[in-house]
Short mmCIF file of C-alpha atoms in Angstrom, two decimals:
data_model
loop_
_atom_site.label_atom_id
_atom_site.label_comp_id
_atom_site.label_asym_id
_atom_site.label_seq_id
_atom_site.Cartn_x
_atom_site.Cartn_y
_atom_site.Cartn_z
CA MET A 1 -105.40 -47.95 228.89
CA GLY A 2 -102.53 -45.82 230.16
CA GLU A 3 -100.72 -46.02 226.72
CA LYS A 4 -103.82 -44.66 225.07
CA VAL A 5 -103.90 -41.74 227.47
CA MET A 6 -100.20 -41.00 226.91
CA TYR A 7 -100.63 -41.18 223.15
CA ASP A 8 -103.70 -38.78 223.22
CA THR A 9 -101.60 -36.48 225.48
CA ILE A 10 -98.65 -36.31 223.15
CA PHE A 11 -100.93 -35.89 220.11
CA ALA A 12 -102.76 -33.02 221.71
CA ARG A 13 -99.40 -31.24 222.63
CA SER A 14 -97.94 -31.78 219.15
CA PHE A 15 -100.94 -30.39 217.10
CA SER A 16 -103.37 -27.42 217.75
CA ARG A 17 -107.12 -28.27 217.84
CA SER A 18 -107.57 -27.03 214.37
CA ASP A 19 -104.68 -29.13 213.02
CA GLN A 20 -106.22 -32.13 214.45
CA LYS A 21 -109.40 -31.61 212.60
CA LYS A 22 -107.47 -31.17 209.40
CA LEU A 23 -105.71 -34.33 210.00
CA GLY A 24 -108.86 -36.15 210.69
CA TYR A 25 -110.58 -34.89 207.47
CA ALA A 26 -107.36 -35.95 205.48
CA ALA A 27 -107.47 -39.45 207.01
CA PHE A 28 -111.12 -39.81 206.07
CA LEU A 29 -110.51 -38.68 202.47
CA GLY A 30 -107.52 -41.08 202.42
CA CYS A 31 -109.91 -43.94 203.34
CA LEU A 32 -112.33 -42.98 200.68
CA LEU A 33 -109.54 -43.05 197.98
CA ILE A 34 -108.26 -46.40 199.09
CA ALA A 35 -111.74 -47.87 198.96
CA LEU A 36 -112.43 -46.44 195.42
CA SER A 37 -109.34 -47.88 194.22
CA PHE A 38 -110.18 -51.24 195.56
CA CYS A 39 -113.47 -51.23 193.85
CA LEU A 40 -111.95 -50.19 190.49
CA VAL A 41 -109.32 -52.90 190.65
CA PHE A 42 -111.70 -55.71 191.71
CA LYS A 43 -114.77 -54.66 189.71
CA PRO A 44 -114.34 -57.34 187.05
CA TYR A 45 -114.51 -59.91 189.78
CA SER A 46 -117.29 -58.36 191.85
CA THR A 47 -119.89 -60.98 191.07
CA PHE A 48 -119.31 -62.43 194.51
CA LEU A 49 -120.90 -59.31 196.06
CA PRO A 50 -124.45 -59.63 197.28
CA PHE A 51 -125.74 -57.43 194.51
CA ARG A 52 -125.18 -57.23 190.78
CA LEU A 53 -124.79 -54.02 188.70
CA ASN A 54 -127.51 -53.57 186.01
CA ALA A 55 -126.88 -53.77 182.30
CA SER A 56 -126.81 -50.05 181.82
CA GLU A 57 -123.99 -49.73 184.40
CA GLN A 58 -121.73 -52.29 182.61
CA LYS A 59 -120.23 -52.09 179.17
CA ARG A 60 -121.10 -55.56 178.11
CA THR A 61 -122.54 -57.39 175.15
CA LYS A 62 -126.29 -56.81 174.68
CA ILE A 63 -128.65 -59.06 172.58
CA VAL A 64 -132.28 -57.81 172.61
CA CYS A 65 -134.63 -59.82 170.51
CA SER A 66 -138.30 -58.74 169.83
CA SER A 67 -141.10 -60.77 168.37
CA GLU A 68 -144.04 -58.78 167.21
CA LYS A 69 -147.19 -59.14 165.35
CA ARG A 70 -145.77 -58.69 161.83
CA THR A 71 -141.99 -58.97 162.47
CA GLU A 72 -139.17 -60.24 164.66
CA PHE A 73 -135.64 -58.70 164.98
CA CYS A 74 -132.64 -58.73 167.18
CA GLU A 75 -130.62 -55.72 168.22
CA ILE A 76 -126.99 -56.71 169.07
CA ASN A 77 -124.04 -54.67 170.58
CA GLY A 78 -120.78 -56.34 171.07
CA ASP A 79 -118.17 -58.50 169.35
CA ILE A 80 -120.31 -59.51 166.35
CA ARG A 81 -119.02 -61.73 163.58
CA ILE A 82 -121.16 -62.86 160.60
CA GLU A 83 -120.53 -65.94 158.62
CA ALA A 84 -122.74 -66.23 155.40
CA ASN A 85 -121.81 -69.83 154.83
CA SER A 86 -123.56 -71.13 157.94
CA ALA A 87 -126.06 -68.08 157.99
CA THR A 88 -124.82 -67.35 161.55
CA VAL A 89 -124.41 -64.06 163.52
CA PHE A 90 -121.83 -65.03 166.08
CA VAL A 91 -121.58 -62.88 169.18
CA SER A 92 -118.40 -63.33 171.33
CA VAL A 93 -119.32 -63.19 174.96
CA SER A 94 -117.59 -63.96 178.29
CA PRO A 95 -118.84 -66.71 180.48
CA GLN A 96 -120.46 -64.20 182.82
CA GLU A 97 -122.19 -62.50 179.89
CA SER A 98 -123.42 -65.91 178.68
CA ILE A 99 -125.14 -66.57 181.94
CA ILE A 100 -126.69 -63.08 182.02
CA LEU A 101 -127.95 -63.52 178.43
CA ALA A 102 -129.57 -66.75 179.28
CA GLU A 103 -131.24 -65.26 182.31
CA GLU A 104 -132.63 -62.42 180.12
CA ASN A 105 -133.81 -65.09 177.74
CA ASN A 106 -131.62 -63.54 174.92
CA SER A 107 -129.44 -66.47 174.15
CA SER A 108 -129.44 -68.22 170.78
CA ARG A 109 -132.25 -67.26 168.29
CA ILE A 110 -133.46 -68.10 164.83
CA ILE A 111 -134.57 -65.11 162.77
CA ARG A 112 -136.00 -64.96 159.31
CA PRO A 113 -135.37 -61.19 158.45
CA TYR A 114 -138.32 -60.33 156.46
CA ALA A 115 -141.11 -58.31 157.99
CA ARG A 116 -144.19 -60.50 157.30
CA LYS A 117 -144.25 -62.85 160.25
CA GLU A 118 -146.63 -65.73 160.28
CA ASP A 119 -147.05 -65.70 156.47
CA GLU A 120 -145.48 -68.98 155.90
CA TYR A 121 -145.72 -68.87 152.12
CA ALA A 122 -143.76 -65.61 151.99
CA LEU A 123 -141.24 -66.94 154.60
CA SER A 124 -140.60 -70.16 152.66
CA THR A 125 -138.17 -68.15 150.51
CA VAL A 126 -136.48 -66.36 153.33
CA ARG A 127 -133.18 -67.90 154.68
CA LYS A 128 -133.10 -68.56 158.44
CA TRP A 129 -130.34 -66.75 160.31
CA SER A 130 -129.02 -67.86 163.73
CA VAL A 131 -128.04 -65.27 166.33
CA LYS A 132 -125.57 -67.21 168.50
CA PRO A 133 -123.69 -66.12 171.51
CA VAL A 134 -120.46 -68.02 171.93
CA SER A 135 -118.20 -67.86 175.07
CA ASP A 136 -115.55 -70.41 173.69
CA SER A 137 -113.04 -68.39 171.42
CA LYS A 138 -112.24 -71.66 169.68
CA LEU A 139 -115.77 -71.93 168.41
CA ILE A 140 -116.06 -68.42 166.90
CA PRO A 141 -114.58 -67.49 163.41
CA LYS A 142 -111.81 -64.90 163.05
CA CYS A 143 -112.63 -61.68 161.40
CA ASN A 144 -111.57 -61.00 157.74
CA GLN A 145 -113.33 -57.63 157.36
CA ASN A 146 -113.81 -55.18 160.30
CA HIS A 147 -116.44 -52.40 159.88
CA SER A 148 -116.53 -49.21 161.92
CA VAL A 149 -120.37 -48.61 161.35
CA PRO A 150 -123.40 -50.58 162.45
CA ALA A 151 -125.18 -53.00 160.01
CA ILE A 152 -128.76 -54.06 159.33
CA LEU A 153 -129.37 -57.61 157.79
CA PHE A 154 -132.51 -58.08 155.97
CA SER A 155 -134.06 -60.29 153.23
CA LEU A 156 -135.32 -59.63 149.74
CA GLY A 157 -137.20 -62.85 149.62
CA GLY A 158 -140.79 -63.13 150.42
CA TYR A 159 -143.05 -61.05 148.11
CA SER A 160 -140.37 -58.75 147.03
CA GLY A 161 -140.83 -57.54 143.42
CA ASN A 162 -144.45 -56.71 144.11
CA ASN A 163 -144.68 -52.95 144.53
CA PHE A 164 -147.07 -53.19 147.46
CA HIS A 165 -144.95 -55.53 149.36
CA ASP A 166 -141.71 -53.80 148.52
CA PHE A 167 -143.02 -50.85 150.31
CA THR A 168 -144.94 -52.34 153.11
CA ASP A 169 -142.63 -55.27 154.02
CA ILE A 170 -139.26 -53.86 153.18
CA ILE A 171 -138.78 -50.14 152.40
CA ILE A 172 -140.97 -48.64 155.08
CA PRO A 173 -139.64 -51.05 157.84
CA LEU A 174 -136.09 -50.38 156.49
CA PHE A 175 -136.73 -46.55 156.94
CA SER A 176 -138.11 -47.23 160.46
CA THR A 177 -135.05 -49.32 161.33
CA ALA A 178 -132.17 -47.34 159.72
CA ARG A 179 -133.32 -43.68 159.85
CA VAL A 180 -131.79 -43.37 163.32
CA PHE A 181 -128.28 -43.98 161.99
CA ASP A 182 -128.51 -40.91 159.57
CA GLY A 183 -126.71 -42.77 156.79
CA GLN A 184 -123.95 -44.29 158.97
CA VAL A 185 -125.11 -47.95 158.47
CA LYS A 186 -124.42 -50.78 156.03
CA PHE A 187 -127.14 -52.82 154.52
CA LEU A 188 -126.42 -56.68 154.61
CA VAL A 189 -128.90 -58.07 151.96
CA ALA A 190 -129.93 -61.62 152.12
CA ASP A 191 -131.85 -63.56 149.54
CA LYS A 192 -131.05 -61.46 146.51
CA ASN A 193 -134.22 -61.95 144.81
CA PRO A 194 -135.20 -60.24 142.50
CA TRP A 195 -131.73 -59.20 141.51
CA TRP A 196 -132.80 -55.79 140.38
CA TRP A 197 -134.40 -54.75 143.47
CA VAL A 198 -131.68 -52.57 144.81
CA ASN A 199 -131.26 -50.79 141.56
CA LYS A 200 -134.88 -50.13 141.33
CA PHE A 201 -134.99 -48.49 144.67
CA GLN A 202 -131.42 -47.06 144.54
CA ASN A 203 -132.53 -43.49 145.25
CA LEU A 204 -134.19 -44.57 148.58
CA VAL A 205 -131.34 -46.91 149.51
CA GLN A 206 -128.71 -44.19 149.04
CA LYS A 207 -130.69 -41.89 151.23
CA LEU A 208 -130.75 -44.35 154.18
CA SER A 209 -127.14 -45.66 153.78
CA ASN A 210 -124.00 -43.87 152.85
CA TYR A 211 -122.34 -47.31 151.78
CA GLU A 212 -122.42 -49.93 149.06
CA VAL A 213 -124.95 -52.68 149.70
CA VAL A 214 -123.39 -56.03 150.84
CA TYR A 215 -124.91 -59.07 149.39
CA ILE A 216 -124.17 -61.13 152.29
CA ASP A 217 -125.10 -64.55 151.02
CA ASN A 218 -122.28 -64.41 148.39
CA GLU A 219 -119.63 -63.41 151.07
CA THR A 220 -116.87 -65.93 152.04
CA ASP A 221 -115.22 -63.38 154.54
CA ILE A 222 -116.18 -63.06 158.07
CA HIS A 223 -117.69 -59.53 158.61
CA CYS A 224 -117.27 -58.11 162.03
CA PHE A 225 -119.28 -55.22 163.61
CA ASN A 226 -119.95 -53.77 167.02
CA ASN A 227 -123.54 -53.19 166.23
CA VAL A 228 -125.93 -55.16 164.06
CA ILE A 229 -129.75 -55.41 163.81
CA VAL A 230 -131.00 -58.62 162.26
CA GLY A 231 -134.53 -58.16 160.88
CA LEU A 232 -136.57 -55.03 160.35
CA LYS A 233 -138.97 -52.89 162.62
CA ARG A 234 -142.45 -52.53 161.23
CA SER A 235 -145.86 -51.33 162.17
CA PRO A 236 -148.71 -54.10 162.32
CA GLN A 237 -150.77 -51.92 159.73
CA GLU A 238 -149.85 -51.95 156.12
CA LEU A 239 -147.98 -48.96 154.63
CA SER A 240 -147.88 -47.48 158.14
CA ILE A 241 -145.41 -46.37 160.92
CA ASP A 242 -146.40 -46.31 164.49
CA PRO A 243 -145.18 -42.82 165.76
CA SER A 244 -145.54 -44.00 169.35
CA GLU A 245 -142.50 -46.15 168.88
CA THR A 246 -138.92 -45.06 169.83
CA PRO A 247 -137.32 -43.40 167.93
CA ALA A 248 -140.54 -41.59 167.02
CA TYR A 249 -140.81 -41.42 163.20
CA SER A 250 -144.02 -41.13 161.15
CA MET A 251 -145.34 -41.48 157.63
CA THR A 252 -144.97 -37.76 157.30
CA ASP A 253 -141.10 -38.28 157.86
CA PHE A 254 -141.02 -41.19 155.42
CA ARG A 255 -142.89 -39.14 152.81
CA GLN A 256 -140.56 -36.32 153.17
CA LEU A 257 -137.68 -38.69 152.63
CA LEU A 258 -139.38 -39.75 149.29
CA ARG A 259 -139.68 -36.10 148.16
CA ASN A 260 -135.90 -35.62 148.85
CA ALA A 261 -134.95 -38.87 147.04
CA TYR A 262 -137.03 -38.24 144.03
CA SER A 263 -137.06 -34.45 143.91
CA LEU A 264 -140.81 -34.08 144.26
CA ASN A 265 -141.68 -30.62 144.32
CA LYS A 266 -145.39 -30.56 144.80
CA THR A 267 -146.03 -30.71 148.55
CA SER A 268 -149.72 -30.04 148.56
CA ALA A 269 -152.77 -30.81 146.44
CA ILE A 270 -154.45 -27.81 144.67
CA LYS A 271 -156.99 -25.99 146.67
CA LEU A 272 -159.62 -25.11 144.08
CA GLU A 273 -161.02 -22.27 146.36
CA ASP A 274 -157.70 -20.48 145.85
CA HIS A 275 -157.04 -21.47 142.30
CA LYS A 276 -160.38 -21.45 140.49
CA SER A 277 -158.90 -20.91 137.01
CA ARG A 278 -156.60 -23.93 137.35
CA ALA A 279 -157.78 -27.52 136.49
CA PRO A 280 -156.94 -30.26 138.99
CA ARG A 281 -154.92 -33.24 137.68
CA LEU A 282 -156.55 -36.62 137.75
CA LEU A 283 -154.31 -39.77 137.29
CA ILE A 284 -155.82 -42.91 135.97
CA VAL A 285 -153.54 -45.80 136.97
CA ALA A 286 -153.66 -48.10 134.05
CA ARG A 287 -153.07 -51.89 134.14
CA ASN A 288 -152.35 -54.16 131.18
CA ARG A 289 -152.76 -57.57 132.50
CA THR A 290 -155.47 -58.11 135.17
CA ARG A 291 -158.08 -55.69 136.75
CA SER A 292 -157.54 -53.32 133.87
CA PHE A 293 -160.05 -50.68 132.69
CA THR A 294 -161.70 -51.79 129.49
CA ASN A 295 -163.22 -48.26 128.86
CA THR A 296 -160.31 -45.96 129.94
CA ASP A 297 -160.95 -43.36 127.16
CA GLU A 298 -164.60 -43.07 128.34
CA ILE A 299 -163.60 -42.62 132.02
CA ALA A 300 -161.03 -39.98 130.82
CA ALA A 301 -163.51 -38.10 128.65
CA MET A 302 -165.97 -37.96 131.53
CA GLY A 303 -163.17 -36.52 133.86
CA ARG A 304 -162.19 -33.88 131.34
CA ASN A 305 -166.04 -32.80 131.15
CA LEU A 306 -165.93 -32.47 135.01
CA GLY A 307 -163.05 -30.00 134.65
CA TYR A 308 -160.11 -32.41 135.35
CA GLN A 309 -156.80 -32.46 133.43
CA VAL A 310 -156.55 -36.15 132.91
CA VAL A 311 -153.31 -38.28 132.74
CA VAL A 312 -153.32 -41.96 132.07
CA ALA A 313 -150.04 -43.89 133.04
CA GLU A 314 -149.04 -47.36 134.17
CA ALA A 315 -146.40 -47.87 136.83
CA ASP A 316 -143.28 -49.69 135.79
CA SER A 317 -139.66 -50.33 137.09
CA ASN A 318 -138.67 -46.58 136.62
CA VAL A 319 -139.79 -45.43 139.96
CA ALA A 320 -138.27 -41.92 139.71
CA ARG A 321 -140.34 -41.40 136.48
CA PHE A 322 -143.63 -42.65 137.82
CA ALA A 323 -143.04 -40.80 141.18
CA GLN A 324 -142.90 -37.52 139.26
CA VAL A 325 -146.14 -38.30 137.54
CA VAL A 326 -147.99 -39.23 140.74
CA ASN A 327 -146.59 -36.23 142.46
CA SER A 328 -147.94 -33.95 139.90
CA CYS A 329 -151.43 -34.96 140.31
CA ASP A 330 -154.25 -33.99 142.83
CA VAL A 331 -156.42 -37.24 142.45
CA MET A 332 -155.25 -40.66 141.69
CA MET A 333 -157.67 -43.54 140.85
CA GLY A 334 -157.16 -47.22 140.10
CA VAL A 335 -158.53 -50.73 140.54
CA HIS A 336 -157.30 -52.54 143.76
CA GLY A 337 -153.64 -53.63 143.31
CA ALA A 338 -149.98 -52.92 143.85
CA GLY A 339 -150.12 -49.93 141.65
CA LEU A 340 -152.11 -47.90 144.15
CA THR A 341 -149.06 -48.15 146.48
CA ASN A 342 -147.71 -45.12 144.50
CA MET A 343 -150.09 -43.19 146.71
CA VAL A 344 -147.03 -42.64 148.80
CA PHE A 345 -145.79 -40.06 146.15
CA LEU A 346 -149.00 -38.02 146.20
CA PRO A 347 -148.85 -34.49 147.67
CA GLU A 348 -150.48 -33.69 150.99
CA ASN A 349 -154.33 -33.56 150.92
CA ALA A 350 -154.64 -35.33 147.54
CA ILE A 351 -157.30 -37.85 146.98
CA LEU A 352 -156.94 -41.58 146.36
CA ILE A 353 -160.04 -43.37 144.70
CA GLN A 354 -159.85 -47.18 144.97
CA ILE A 355 -161.95 -49.16 142.58
CA ILE A 356 -163.13 -52.38 144.42
CA PRO A 357 -163.47 -55.37 142.08
CA PHE A 358 -166.69 -57.20 142.20
CA GLY A 359 -166.65 -60.03 144.77
CA VAL A 360 -163.90 -58.62 146.84
CA ALA A 361 -164.72 -57.91 150.48
CA GLU A 362 -164.08 -54.30 151.34
CA TRP A 363 -161.88 -55.20 154.51
CA ILE A 364 -159.38 -56.84 152.21
CA VAL A 365 -158.88 -53.65 150.16
CA ARG A 366 -159.34 -51.13 152.88
CA ASP A 367 -156.72 -52.59 155.08
CA ALA A 368 -154.26 -52.09 152.24
CA PHE A 369 -155.05 -48.55 151.17
CA LYS A 370 -157.92 -46.89 153.24
CA TYR A 371 -156.44 -46.96 156.68
CA PRO A 372 -152.89 -46.11 155.58
CA SER A 373 -154.12 -43.00 153.82
CA ASP A 374 -154.86 -41.40 157.09
CA GLY A 375 -151.17 -41.58 158.20
CA MET A 376 -150.19 -39.95 154.83
CA ASN A 377 -152.58 -37.07 155.13
CA ILE A 378 -154.47 -38.28 152.02
CA ASN A 379 -158.16 -38.28 151.50
CA TYR A 380 -159.65 -41.67 150.58
CA LEU A 381 -162.67 -42.62 148.45
CA ASP A 382 -163.72 -45.87 147.15
CA TYR A 383 -166.11 -47.23 144.49
CA LYS A 384 -167.39 -50.84 144.62
CA ILE A 385 -168.33 -52.04 141.21
CA GLU A 386 -171.54 -54.10 140.44
CA ALA A 387 -171.57 -57.36 138.63
CA GLU A 388 -172.60 -55.56 135.46
CA GLU A 389 -169.37 -53.65 135.37
CA SER A 390 -167.23 -56.81 135.77
CA SER A 391 -165.98 -59.03 133.00
CA LEU A 392 -166.91 -62.03 135.11
CA ILE A 393 -170.36 -61.89 133.70
CA GLU A 394 -168.90 -62.83 130.31
CA GLN A 395 -167.14 -65.73 131.75
CA TYR A 396 -169.79 -67.42 134.01
CA PRO A 397 -173.51 -67.96 133.36
CA ALA A 398 -176.13 -66.04 135.36
CA GLY A 399 -176.72 -67.65 138.82
CA HIS A 400 -173.26 -69.07 138.99
CA GLU A 401 -171.80 -69.00 142.51
CA VAL A 402 -168.91 -66.80 141.31
CA LEU A 403 -171.56 -64.21 140.62
CA SER A 404 -174.14 -65.03 143.21
CA ASN A 405 -172.05 -66.00 146.17
CA PRO A 406 -168.48 -64.82 146.22
CA ILE A 407 -168.09 -65.82 149.91
CA SER A 408 -168.47 -69.48 149.01
CA ILE A 409 -165.37 -69.17 146.77
CA LEU A 410 -163.50 -67.37 149.51
CA LYS A 411 -164.19 -70.40 151.85
CA LYS A 412 -162.40 -72.72 149.45
CA GLY A 413 -159.18 -70.74 150.09
CA TRP A 414 -157.25 -67.62 149.18
CA VAL A 415 -155.70 -69.18 145.96
CA PRO A 416 -158.96 -70.09 144.18
CA PHE A 417 -160.53 -66.64 145.32
CA LYS A 418 -157.64 -64.74 143.99
CA GLN A 419 -157.59 -66.64 140.77
CA VAL A 420 -161.18 -65.75 140.04
CA TYR A 421 -161.69 -62.13 141.51
CA LEU A 422 -158.16 -60.68 141.19
CA ASP A 423 -156.51 -62.50 138.27
CA LYS A 424 -159.33 -62.99 135.86
CA GLN A 425 -161.33 -59.73 136.43
CA ASN A 426 -161.38 -56.76 134.31
CA VAL A 427 -163.50 -53.60 134.90
CA LYS A 428 -165.80 -51.59 132.67
CA LEU A 429 -166.93 -48.61 134.81
CA ASP A 430 -170.35 -47.29 134.48
CA VAL A 431 -169.38 -43.72 133.97
CA ASN A 432 -172.56 -42.27 134.92
CA ARG A 433 -172.66 -44.08 138.35
CA PHE A 434 -168.91 -43.39 138.80
CA ARG A 435 -169.34 -39.67 138.04
CA LEU A 436 -170.63 -39.01 141.57
CA THR A 437 -167.35 -40.23 143.02
CA LEU A 438 -165.35 -37.71 140.83
CA VAL A 439 -167.73 -34.95 141.90
CA LYS A 440 -167.06 -35.97 145.54
CA ALA A 441 -163.39 -35.63 144.86
CA LEU A 442 -163.84 -32.08 143.49
CA GLU A 443 -165.76 -31.16 146.60
CA LEU A 444 -162.79 -32.22 148.83
CA LEU A 445 -160.36 -30.14 146.72
CA HIS A 446 -162.61 -27.10 147.42
CA GLN A 447 -162.19 -27.47 151.24
#
């Protein structure tokens, strides 16, 4: 006690009161600096502390896998190595990260990177990819090719090659997934089937990625990235984008990309109230195989009598050419089928008329084209044909269940139903009855 009093007295004599305060502040700051240095040095070993820093506060590997109604995908950040031979996306992790990923239920995952989940027929042609975190460096392959930009791995299996599925299962989901990268992303394409797919949609692919496509199945090298998405994000609805998702894109954004990719100059359908001397353009989408019009000339003549400028054309592999044809028109009509997917090229406020084949339930065809039209700012009309307008009356006798009870055929399964009502049916429109639908379209163009 006496020593402490003597020390305090000497201290007081040597320094003024203000100096003592300054020394006190300096000592306090010095202690803070020492404590901060201690934390920085020992942070990697801080798991023994009674709390754990959350993921956003640590620069560590992240694997976030999502399973949604129509798709599943994994978003990965870290040391990622892709080995095509085993269809494995290796993710190099530390033992600590491996434990955290397991706790988050984001350890190993099998993904079929085609956005039509639960359709086992479509997925039967899609290769399974394993997302596999590995903490043992001896079990992870060494890199042959290092990439400085992110990658998206997706499949061209399933129903690719069918125009409707090309857009709803691949192109629109690819836009939703890739647009955020603004071209700074590489596409790793699995299941190169059909082989011409990328060439057919080259204009779109080049708008979404600044790099050559990598056909990953053929690669013997180990491709390494810091950011990879396995699978594609998509809306549960066909030909749609959910604008509430993050990042917030919409079908308006997608259609603007189409206009840029294919140099589509017509942004809005004609407004007849402002252009009374101009004829609206009507496109009749022809089909040469099934569900074709057998009286196209008669339909075209009736359209011209109503004041339309009529164009008859069939979609083919030349997307750029047909996109120009569609975009130049104000009204597009056709029998239910993949050809109507070209509605994506129509200008704003244009009109789509879907001809519903005999025996086909409205909900089947409206899910495909009616509901998506709202998101595209396209007016929708449909026309359901009667038995007398169907070629099925020439194939089956009166009273046959195909004509009298289509639901009974559907109950036998989708394949026999499709074979009858979609694969073997052509259409001869009753032009007098259908005339009312084209008149309604004219009324919409006046609004």
